[in-house]
Structure formats: structure tokens, C-alpha cells
PDB file of C-alpha atoms in Angstrom:
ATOM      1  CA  UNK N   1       0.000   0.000   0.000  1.00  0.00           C
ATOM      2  CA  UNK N   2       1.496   3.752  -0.919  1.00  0.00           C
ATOM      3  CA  UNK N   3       1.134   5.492   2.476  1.00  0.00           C
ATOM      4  CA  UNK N   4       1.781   9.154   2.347  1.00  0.00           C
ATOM      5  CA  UNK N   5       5.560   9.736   4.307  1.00  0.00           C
ATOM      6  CA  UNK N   6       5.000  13.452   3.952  1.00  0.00           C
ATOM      7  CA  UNK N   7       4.752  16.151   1.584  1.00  0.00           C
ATOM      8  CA  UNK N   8       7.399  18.840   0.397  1.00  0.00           C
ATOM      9  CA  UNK N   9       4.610  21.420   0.943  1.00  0.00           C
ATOM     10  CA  UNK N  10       2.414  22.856   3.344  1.00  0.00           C
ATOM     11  CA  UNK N  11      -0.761  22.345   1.105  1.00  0.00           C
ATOM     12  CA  UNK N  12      -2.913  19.090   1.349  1.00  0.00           C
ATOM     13  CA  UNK N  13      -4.202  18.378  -1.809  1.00  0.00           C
ATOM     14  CA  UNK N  14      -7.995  17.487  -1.487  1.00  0.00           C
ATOM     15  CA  UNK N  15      -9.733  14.146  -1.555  1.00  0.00           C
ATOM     16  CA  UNK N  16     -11.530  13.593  -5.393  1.00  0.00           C
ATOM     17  CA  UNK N  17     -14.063  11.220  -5.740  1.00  0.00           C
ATOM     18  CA  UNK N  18     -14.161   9.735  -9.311  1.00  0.00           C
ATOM     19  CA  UNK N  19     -15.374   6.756 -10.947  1.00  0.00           C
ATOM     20  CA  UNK N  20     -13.683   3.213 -11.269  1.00  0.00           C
ATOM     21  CA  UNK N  21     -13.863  -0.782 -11.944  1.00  0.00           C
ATOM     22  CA  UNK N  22     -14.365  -2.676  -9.117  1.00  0.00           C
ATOM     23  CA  UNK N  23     -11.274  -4.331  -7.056  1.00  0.00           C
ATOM     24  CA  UNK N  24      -9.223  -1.318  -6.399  1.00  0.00           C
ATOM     25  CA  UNK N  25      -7.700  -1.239  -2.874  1.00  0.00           C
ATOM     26  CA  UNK N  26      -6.662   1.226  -0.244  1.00  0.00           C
ATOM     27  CA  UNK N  27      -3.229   2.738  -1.360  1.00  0.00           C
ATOM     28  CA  UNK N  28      -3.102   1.524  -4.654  1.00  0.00           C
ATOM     29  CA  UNK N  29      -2.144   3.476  -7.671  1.00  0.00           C
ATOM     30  CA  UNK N  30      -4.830   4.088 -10.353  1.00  0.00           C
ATOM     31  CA  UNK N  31      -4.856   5.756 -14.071  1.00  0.00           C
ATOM     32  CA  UNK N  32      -7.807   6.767 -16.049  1.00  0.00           C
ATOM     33  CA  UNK N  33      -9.252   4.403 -18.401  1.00  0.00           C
ATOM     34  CA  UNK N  34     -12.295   5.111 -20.497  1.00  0.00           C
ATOM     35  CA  UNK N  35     -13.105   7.859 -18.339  1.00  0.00           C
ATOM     36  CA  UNK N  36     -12.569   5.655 -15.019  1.00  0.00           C
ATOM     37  CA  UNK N  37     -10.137   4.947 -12.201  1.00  0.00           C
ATOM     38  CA  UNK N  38      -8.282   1.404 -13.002  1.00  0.00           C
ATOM     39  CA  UNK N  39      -5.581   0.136 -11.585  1.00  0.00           C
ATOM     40  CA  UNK N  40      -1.621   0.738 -13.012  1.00  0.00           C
ATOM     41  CA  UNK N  41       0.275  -1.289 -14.828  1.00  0.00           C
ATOM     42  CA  UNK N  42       3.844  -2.115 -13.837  1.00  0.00           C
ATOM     43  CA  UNK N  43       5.889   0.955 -15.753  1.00  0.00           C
ATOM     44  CA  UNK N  44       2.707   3.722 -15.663  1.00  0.00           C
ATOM     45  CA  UNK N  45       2.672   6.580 -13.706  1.00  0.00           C
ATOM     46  CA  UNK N  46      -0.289   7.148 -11.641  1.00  0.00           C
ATOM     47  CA  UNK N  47      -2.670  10.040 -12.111  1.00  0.00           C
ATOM     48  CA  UNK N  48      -4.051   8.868  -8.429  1.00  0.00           C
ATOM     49  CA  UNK N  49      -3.748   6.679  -5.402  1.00  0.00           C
ATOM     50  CA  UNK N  50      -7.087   5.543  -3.757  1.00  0.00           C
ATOM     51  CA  UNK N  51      -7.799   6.625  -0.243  1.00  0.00           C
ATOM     52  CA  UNK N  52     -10.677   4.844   0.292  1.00  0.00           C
ATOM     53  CA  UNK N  53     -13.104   2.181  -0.154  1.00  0.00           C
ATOM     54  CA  UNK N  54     -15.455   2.253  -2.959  1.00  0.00           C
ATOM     55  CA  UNK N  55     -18.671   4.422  -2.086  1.00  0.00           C
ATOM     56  CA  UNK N  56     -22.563   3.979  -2.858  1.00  0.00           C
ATOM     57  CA  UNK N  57     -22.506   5.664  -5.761  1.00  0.00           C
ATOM     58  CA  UNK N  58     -19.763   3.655  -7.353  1.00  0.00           C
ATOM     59  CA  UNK N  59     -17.019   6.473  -6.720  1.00  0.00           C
ATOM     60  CA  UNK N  60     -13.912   6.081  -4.829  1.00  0.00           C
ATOM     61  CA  UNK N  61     -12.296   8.441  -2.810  1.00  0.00           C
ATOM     62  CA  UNK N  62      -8.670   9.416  -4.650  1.00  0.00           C
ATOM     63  CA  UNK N  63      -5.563  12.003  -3.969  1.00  0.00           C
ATOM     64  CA  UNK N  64      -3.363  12.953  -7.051  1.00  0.00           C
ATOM     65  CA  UNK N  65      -0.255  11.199  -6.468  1.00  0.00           C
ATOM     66  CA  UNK N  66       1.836  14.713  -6.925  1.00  0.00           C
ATOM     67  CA  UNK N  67       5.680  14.597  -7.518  1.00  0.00           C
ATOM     68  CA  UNK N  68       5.634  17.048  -3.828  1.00  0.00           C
ATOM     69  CA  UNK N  69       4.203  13.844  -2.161  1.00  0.00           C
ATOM     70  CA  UNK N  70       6.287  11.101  -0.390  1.00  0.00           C
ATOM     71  CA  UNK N  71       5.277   8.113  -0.642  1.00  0.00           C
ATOM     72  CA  UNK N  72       5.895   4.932   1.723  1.00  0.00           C
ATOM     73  CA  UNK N  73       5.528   1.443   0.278  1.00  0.00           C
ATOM     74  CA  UNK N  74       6.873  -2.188   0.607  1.00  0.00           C
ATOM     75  CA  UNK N  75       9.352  -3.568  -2.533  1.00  0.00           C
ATOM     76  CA  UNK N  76       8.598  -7.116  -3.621  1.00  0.00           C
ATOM     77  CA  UNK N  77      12.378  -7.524  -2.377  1.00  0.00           C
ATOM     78  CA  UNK N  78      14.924  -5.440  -0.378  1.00  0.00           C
ATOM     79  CA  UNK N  79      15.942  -2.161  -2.200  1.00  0.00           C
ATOM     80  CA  UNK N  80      19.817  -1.256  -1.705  1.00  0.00           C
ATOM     81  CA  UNK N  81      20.480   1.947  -0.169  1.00  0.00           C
ATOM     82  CA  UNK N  82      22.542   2.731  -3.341  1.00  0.00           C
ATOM     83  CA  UNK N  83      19.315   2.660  -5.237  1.00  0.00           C
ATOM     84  CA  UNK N  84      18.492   5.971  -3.828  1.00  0.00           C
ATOM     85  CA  UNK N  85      17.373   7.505  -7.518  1.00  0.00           C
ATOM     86  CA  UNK N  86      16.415   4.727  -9.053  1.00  0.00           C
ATOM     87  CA  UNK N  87      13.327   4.245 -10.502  1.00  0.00           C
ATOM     88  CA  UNK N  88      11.138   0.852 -10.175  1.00  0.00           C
ATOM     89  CA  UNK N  89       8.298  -0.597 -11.366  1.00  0.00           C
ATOM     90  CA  UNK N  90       4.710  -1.318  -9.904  1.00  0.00           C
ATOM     91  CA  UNK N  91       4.056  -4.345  -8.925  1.00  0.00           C
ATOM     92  CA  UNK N  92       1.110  -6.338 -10.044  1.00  0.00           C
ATOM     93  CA  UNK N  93      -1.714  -4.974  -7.727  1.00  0.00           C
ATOM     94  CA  UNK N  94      -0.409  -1.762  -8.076  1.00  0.00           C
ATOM     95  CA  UNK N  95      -0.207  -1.398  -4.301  1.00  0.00           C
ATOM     96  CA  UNK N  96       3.579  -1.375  -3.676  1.00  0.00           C
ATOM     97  CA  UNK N  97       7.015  -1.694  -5.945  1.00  0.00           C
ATOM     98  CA  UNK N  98       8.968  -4.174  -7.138  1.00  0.00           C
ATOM     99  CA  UNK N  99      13.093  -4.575  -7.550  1.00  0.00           C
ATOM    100  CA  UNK N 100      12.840  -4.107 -11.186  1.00  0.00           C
ATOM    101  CA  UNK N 101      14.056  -0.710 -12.443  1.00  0.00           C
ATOM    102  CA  UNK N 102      12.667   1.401 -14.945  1.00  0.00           C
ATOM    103  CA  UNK N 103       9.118   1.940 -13.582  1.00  0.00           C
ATOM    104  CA  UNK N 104       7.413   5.390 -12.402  1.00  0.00           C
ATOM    105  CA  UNK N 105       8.163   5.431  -8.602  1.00  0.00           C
ATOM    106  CA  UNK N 106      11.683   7.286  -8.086  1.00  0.00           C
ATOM    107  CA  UNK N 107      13.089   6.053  -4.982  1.00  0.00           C
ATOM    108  CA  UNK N 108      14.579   8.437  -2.000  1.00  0.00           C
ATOM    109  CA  UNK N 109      14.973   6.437   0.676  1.00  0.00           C
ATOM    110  CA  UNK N 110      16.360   3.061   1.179  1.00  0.00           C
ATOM    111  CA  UNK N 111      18.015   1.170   4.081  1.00  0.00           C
ATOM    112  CA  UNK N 112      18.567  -2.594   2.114  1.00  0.00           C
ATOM    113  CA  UNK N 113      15.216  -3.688   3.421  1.00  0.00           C
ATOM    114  CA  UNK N 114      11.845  -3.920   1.875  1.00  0.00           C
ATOM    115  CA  UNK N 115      10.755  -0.522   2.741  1.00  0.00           C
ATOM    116  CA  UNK N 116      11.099   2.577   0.725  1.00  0.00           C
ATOM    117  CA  UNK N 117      10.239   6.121   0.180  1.00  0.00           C
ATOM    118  CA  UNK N 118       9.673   7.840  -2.778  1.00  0.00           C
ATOM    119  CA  UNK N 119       7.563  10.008  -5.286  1.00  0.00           C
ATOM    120  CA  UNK N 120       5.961   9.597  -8.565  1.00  0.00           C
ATOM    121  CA  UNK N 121       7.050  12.347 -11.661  1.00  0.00           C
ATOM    122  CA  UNK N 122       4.534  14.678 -12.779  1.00  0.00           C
ATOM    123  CA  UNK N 123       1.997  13.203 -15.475  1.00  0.00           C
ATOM    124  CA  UNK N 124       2.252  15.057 -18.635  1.00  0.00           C
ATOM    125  CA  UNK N 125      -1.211  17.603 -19.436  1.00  0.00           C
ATOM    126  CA  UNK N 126      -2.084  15.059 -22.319  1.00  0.00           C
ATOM    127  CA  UNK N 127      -2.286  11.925 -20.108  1.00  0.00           C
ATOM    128  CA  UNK N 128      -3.667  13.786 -16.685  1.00  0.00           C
ATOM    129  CA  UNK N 129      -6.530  15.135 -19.312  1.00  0.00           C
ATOM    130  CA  UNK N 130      -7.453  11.569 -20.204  1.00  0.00           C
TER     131      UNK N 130
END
């Protein structure tokens, strides 16, 4: 699960609540897919991570995962602390990384564990517009 570690600003960003396919989780990292929240595949970037359950309506609650936020997460193995920069990949229920580089979560913290810190880039205007 992405937990937020803090933020790099004093600003909260506010809770959305959009539309999405059933089966997305608590702290996992969602996209927009025919004009609802699914879940990420292993090298997207995230538009979102949900912060809550699914609602009545069929919405679920969502924060913009925001290159200011820092995120907290379990790797699907330990992460060297020489890996500090390093980007890796989601893993397959989008709720955490794994060891595999190249992916949208840019780590920047790392003690040769399975925990680590890090953010997600900004999404480009095209893709956040989806």
C-alpha cells in the first residue's frame, strides 16, 4: 500500500471522488481508463492513489499522487540503499514496488530492506486530461 511519508509542501491536496472498476484497494495506484479509475500497470505513472473504499454511488475516494508527495511502500524484495534515484516498477496490484528498475516510482529512501520512500514524476497535461 502507498502510504503518504510526507509532503514537500504545506498544502494538502484534497480528496476527489471519481469513478472506477471494481477491485481497487486502499493505497493503490490508479490511471484513467475510459473515463474511469483502473488500476496501473507495472511501468505507468499514476494520475491517483485511492484513499478509500469504494462508495454507494460507485465512486472512490482518490488524492493525485503529486511529484511534492512522499510516498511509503513495501518492494517485492529489499531495495539497496545505493538505489536511492532509481526508478522501479509497480508491482502487479499496483499497491507497492517491485526490484525491477525502470518503472514510475523514483526512490529516496532506502536502508537494504523492503521498505522505501519515494515520489511519482509529474503526469504530462495530455495523459492527466485523459
Amino acid at each position: 500500500m502507498f502510504r503518504i511519508y510526507k509532503r514537500a509542501i504545506g498544502d494538502v491536496e484534497p480528496f476527489e471522488y471519481l469513478p472506477g472498476a471494481e477491485g481497487l484497494t486502499l493505497g493503490s495506484a490508479a490511471k484513467v481508463a475510459s473515463g474511469q479509475l483502473a488500476k496501473c500497470g507495472a511501468a505507468e505513472k499514476p494520475l491517483y492513489i485511492v484513499a478509500g473504499a469504494k462508495r454507494e454511488g460507485g465512486d472512490y475516494p482518490v488524492i493525485r499522487a503529486l511529484p511534492t508527495t512522499i510516498f511509503e511502500t513495501e518492494a517485492s524484495g529489499a531495495v539497496a540503499a545505493d538505489k536511492v534515484g532509481a526508478t522501479l516498477q509497480l508491482n502487479g496490484a499496483a499497491d507497492g514496488v517491485t526490484t525491477t528498475a525502470n518503472g514510475p516510482f523514483t526512490v529516496t529512501w532506502a536502508d537494504g530492506g523492503a521498505l522505501v520512500r519515494g515520489y511519482f514524476e509529474d503526469v504530462p497535461a495530455a495523459e492527466a486530461s485523459e
